[in-house]
Short mmCIF file of C-alpha atoms and ligand atoms in Angstrom, two decimals:
data_model
loop_
_atom_site.label_atom_id
_atom_site.label_comp_id
_atom_site.label_asym_id
_atom_site.label_seq_id
_atom_site.Cartn_x
_atom_site.Cartn_y
_atom_site.Cartn_z
CA MET A 79 0.23 -115.81 -129.92
CA ASN A 80 -1.38 -114.47 -126.88
CA VAL A 81 -5.08 -115.03 -125.61
CA VAL A 82 -7.01 -112.84 -123.77
CA LEU A 83 -9.66 -113.27 -121.81
CA VAL A 84 -12.64 -110.52 -121.42
CA GLY A 85 -15.90 -110.76 -119.75
CA PHE A 86 -17.99 -109.70 -116.85
CA MET A 87 -17.01 -109.55 -113.15
CA ALA A 88 -16.89 -113.13 -111.76
CA SER A 89 -17.37 -115.12 -115.11
CA GLY A 90 -14.23 -117.45 -114.52
CA LYS A 91 -11.57 -115.22 -116.58
CA THR A 92 -9.06 -115.90 -113.87
CA ALA A 93 -9.58 -119.50 -112.96
CA VAL A 94 -9.81 -120.34 -117.08
CA GLY A 95 -6.91 -118.55 -117.75
CA ARG A 96 -4.97 -120.10 -115.33
CA ARG A 97 -6.09 -123.69 -116.45
CA VAL A 98 -5.47 -122.39 -120.14
CA ALA A 99 -2.17 -121.44 -119.28
CA ARG A 100 -0.96 -124.21 -117.24
CA ARG A 101 -2.29 -126.73 -120.33
CA LEU A 102 -0.46 -124.92 -123.12
CA GLY A 103 2.52 -124.15 -121.21
CA TYR A 104 1.93 -120.34 -121.47
CA THR A 105 2.15 -117.59 -118.84
CA PHE A 106 -0.71 -116.48 -117.15
CA LEU A 107 -1.04 -112.59 -116.14
CA ASP A 108 -3.85 -110.88 -114.74
CA THR A 109 -4.26 -107.10 -115.70
CA ASP A 110 -5.94 -106.10 -112.39
CA HIS A 111 -2.78 -107.56 -110.58
CA LEU A 112 -0.49 -105.93 -112.85
CA ILE A 113 -2.08 -102.45 -111.76
CA GLU A 114 -1.87 -103.33 -107.90
CA ASP A 115 1.66 -104.37 -108.48
CA GLU A 116 2.74 -101.15 -110.27
CA ILE A 117 0.48 -98.89 -107.61
CA GLY A 118 1.19 -100.80 -104.68
CA ILE A 119 -2.09 -100.75 -103.48
CA THR A 120 -5.70 -102.59 -103.92
CA ILE A 121 -8.09 -101.83 -107.03
CA ALA A 122 -10.61 -101.19 -104.17
CA GLN A 123 -8.40 -98.66 -102.70
CA LEU A 124 -7.51 -96.83 -105.67
CA PHE A 125 -11.05 -96.50 -106.46
CA GLU A 126 -11.80 -95.24 -103.07
CA GLU A 127 -8.63 -92.66 -103.18
CA GLN A 128 -8.84 -91.36 -106.70
CA GLY A 129 -12.13 -92.88 -108.43
CA GLU A 130 -12.73 -94.66 -111.15
CA ALA A 131 -11.18 -92.58 -113.97
CA ALA A 132 -8.02 -93.06 -112.42
CA PHE A 133 -8.38 -96.50 -112.62
CA ARG A 134 -9.29 -96.82 -116.22
CA ARG A 135 -6.43 -94.96 -117.07
CA LEU A 136 -3.61 -96.98 -115.62
CA GLU A 137 -6.01 -100.24 -117.09
CA SER A 138 -5.68 -99.01 -120.87
CA ALA A 139 -2.06 -97.80 -120.31
CA VAL A 140 -1.70 -101.67 -119.27
CA ALA A 141 -4.10 -102.93 -122.38
CA ASP A 142 -1.40 -100.92 -124.67
CA LYS A 143 1.61 -102.89 -123.38
CA LEU A 144 0.41 -106.43 -123.87
CA CYS A 145 1.20 -106.50 -127.45
CA GLU A 146 4.91 -106.87 -126.43
CA LEU A 147 3.91 -110.31 -124.89
CA GLU A 148 4.35 -113.88 -126.48
CA ASN A 149 2.58 -116.70 -125.14
CA HIS A 150 0.80 -115.49 -122.37
CA VAL A 151 -3.03 -116.01 -121.04
CA ILE A 152 -3.99 -112.75 -120.17
CA SER A 153 -6.99 -112.67 -117.82
CA THR A 154 -8.46 -108.60 -117.80
CA GLY A 155 -10.80 -106.82 -115.57
CA GLY A 156 -14.76 -106.77 -116.43
CA GLY A 157 -14.70 -103.18 -117.40
CA ILE A 158 -11.53 -102.78 -119.49
CA LEU A 159 -13.55 -102.68 -123.00
CA THR A 160 -15.70 -99.95 -121.54
CA GLN A 161 -12.78 -97.68 -122.59
CA PRO A 162 -12.15 -96.35 -126.44
CA GLY A 163 -9.32 -98.34 -128.17
CA ASN A 164 -9.18 -101.09 -125.67
CA LEU A 165 -10.85 -103.62 -127.83
CA GLU A 166 -8.50 -102.81 -130.67
CA ARG A 167 -5.46 -102.92 -128.11
CA LEU A 168 -6.53 -106.09 -127.07
CA LYS A 169 -6.81 -107.63 -130.53
CA LEU A 170 -3.39 -106.34 -131.25
CA ALA A 171 -2.19 -108.34 -128.29
CA GLY A 172 -3.96 -111.90 -129.08
CA LEU A 173 -6.74 -113.73 -129.63
CA VAL A 174 -9.72 -111.82 -127.62
CA VAL A 175 -11.70 -114.83 -125.91
CA PHE A 176 -15.59 -113.63 -124.28
CA LEU A 177 -16.39 -115.74 -121.43
CA ASN A 178 -20.27 -115.45 -121.48
CA ALA A 179 -21.26 -116.22 -118.03
CA ASP A 180 -24.83 -116.77 -117.29
CA LEU A 181 -26.42 -113.46 -115.44
CA GLU A 182 -27.61 -115.78 -112.66
CA GLU A 183 -24.26 -117.84 -112.12
CA ILE A 184 -22.54 -114.17 -111.77
CA ILE A 185 -25.02 -112.77 -109.27
CA GLU A 186 -24.59 -115.98 -107.10
CA ARG A 187 -20.91 -115.74 -107.35
CA LEU A 188 -20.61 -112.00 -106.17
CA GLN A 189 -23.33 -112.51 -103.52
CA ARG A 190 -20.65 -112.67 -100.89
CA ASP A 191 -18.05 -110.27 -102.70
CA THR A 192 -16.31 -107.78 -100.82
CA ARG A 193 -13.54 -106.60 -103.21
CA ARG A 194 -14.81 -104.86 -106.39
CA PRO A 195 -16.02 -101.39 -105.93
CA LEU A 196 -18.79 -101.58 -108.51
CA VAL A 197 -20.97 -104.29 -106.90
CA GLN A 198 -20.88 -102.83 -103.27
CA GLY A 199 -23.29 -101.62 -100.87
CA GLY A 200 -26.62 -103.64 -102.13
CA GLY A 201 -28.66 -103.77 -105.01
CA LEU A 202 -26.80 -106.37 -106.41
CA ARG A 203 -29.03 -107.88 -109.00
CA GLU A 204 -29.92 -104.01 -110.55
CA LYS A 205 -26.12 -103.32 -110.51
CA VAL A 206 -25.04 -106.20 -112.32
CA THR A 207 -27.89 -106.24 -114.94
CA ALA A 208 -27.18 -102.46 -115.68
CA LEU A 209 -23.36 -103.09 -116.18
CA LEU A 210 -23.87 -106.31 -117.96
CA THR A 211 -26.85 -105.05 -120.82
CA GLU A 212 -24.25 -101.64 -121.17
CA ARG A 213 -21.61 -103.90 -121.82
CA LEU A 214 -22.87 -106.80 -123.80
CA PRO A 215 -22.76 -105.22 -127.01
CA VAL A 216 -18.70 -104.44 -126.97
CA TYR A 217 -17.83 -107.74 -125.30
CA GLN A 218 -19.77 -109.35 -128.07
CA GLN A 219 -17.13 -107.83 -130.56
CA SER A 220 -14.73 -110.28 -129.53
CA ASP A 221 -12.68 -112.65 -131.67
CA VAL A 222 -14.72 -115.74 -129.71
CA ILE A 223 -17.49 -115.96 -127.98
CA ILE A 224 -17.70 -118.99 -125.74
CA ASP A 225 -21.05 -119.50 -123.55
CA THR A 226 -19.92 -120.87 -119.77
CA LYS A 227 -23.14 -121.33 -118.63
CA GLY A 228 -23.22 -124.99 -116.61
CA LYS A 229 -19.97 -125.82 -117.80
CA SER A 230 -16.36 -126.68 -115.73
CA VAL A 231 -13.36 -124.90 -115.85
CA ASN A 232 -11.75 -127.54 -117.50
CA LYS A 233 -14.20 -127.71 -120.00
CA VAL A 234 -14.26 -123.91 -120.79
CA ALA A 235 -10.54 -124.05 -120.87
CA GLY A 236 -10.95 -126.82 -123.58
CA ASP A 237 -12.94 -124.50 -125.41
CA VAL A 238 -10.56 -121.80 -125.25
CA ILE A 239 -7.76 -123.73 -126.23
CA HIS A 240 -9.87 -125.58 -129.24
CA SER A 241 -10.52 -121.77 -130.58
CA LEU A 242 -7.03 -120.89 -130.21
CA VAL A 243 -5.97 -123.95 -132.24
CA GLU A 244 -8.29 -123.42 -134.94
CA ARG A 245 -6.78 -120.14 -135.47
CA LEU A 246 -3.00 -121.16 -135.29
C1 S3P B 146 -14.01 -103.98 -112.73
C2 S3P B 146 -13.90 -105.67 -112.95
C3 S3P B 146 -12.79 -106.02 -111.89
C4 S3P B 146 -11.85 -104.78 -111.38
C5 S3P B 146 -12.56 -103.63 -111.19
C6 S3P B 146 -13.56 -103.01 -112.09
C7 S3P B 146 -15.40 -103.86 -113.71
O1 S3P B 146 -12.02 -107.31 -112.49
O2 S3P B 146 -10.90 -104.78 -112.67
O3 S3P B 146 -12.92 -104.26 -110.02
O4 S3P B 146 -15.52 -102.97 -113.93
O5 S3P B 146 -16.07 -104.88 -114.10
P1 S3P B 146 -12.84 -108.76 -112.45
O6 S3P B 146 -13.70 -108.60 -113.78
O7 S3P B 146 -11.65 -109.42 -112.47
O8 S3P B 146 -13.56 -108.81 -111.26
#
C-alpha cells in the first residue's frame, strides 16, 4: 500500500511525507523531484520556458505511473488535482491523504518563497486565497482529510500513519 499526500503549496507534504516514510520503513518520493530529474531543469525554469501546461502534462504522466509502486510515501505538487483524471490516478496508487493547512500558516510559509512560480511577483494573499478556494473542493475528495493547523510534523505524521493502519 502507498500513501499519497496532497494539499496546497507549503502545507507540509514533504516534511510529513519524509517522516511517515521513515517511521514506516517506506520509500519517500516527491512528484516534483521526479519531474525535475526527468527533464534536467527546475520546475521554475520549465514554467518559464514552456509554460504551466507543459508542467501539468508531465505531472499527469507521473501520476499515471504511481500505481506501479509498492510501499512508498508520495508527496505531490499542490496543483496535481487540478487536472482531470488525476484524483482517480492517485486513488489507484494508494491512500490519498489531504493535508488541510491553515490559510494564514500557508501565507506565512510562502512569504519568502522564491521557487514556486505561481506565487511570485506580489499579491501573495490574493493569489493563495484564489487558488485555495478553487482547489479545496477537489482536495476534499481525498480518502482522508487531516487538519494540520497548529500541529507539529511529528503529530501530523502520526495522524497519517493512524489513517493508514485503520485501512490495512
Ligand atoms: C504547484 C505546487 C508546487 C509545484 C509547482 C506548482 C501548484 O509543488 O508542483 O510549483 O500548482 O500548487 P508544492 O506543492 O510542493 O509546492
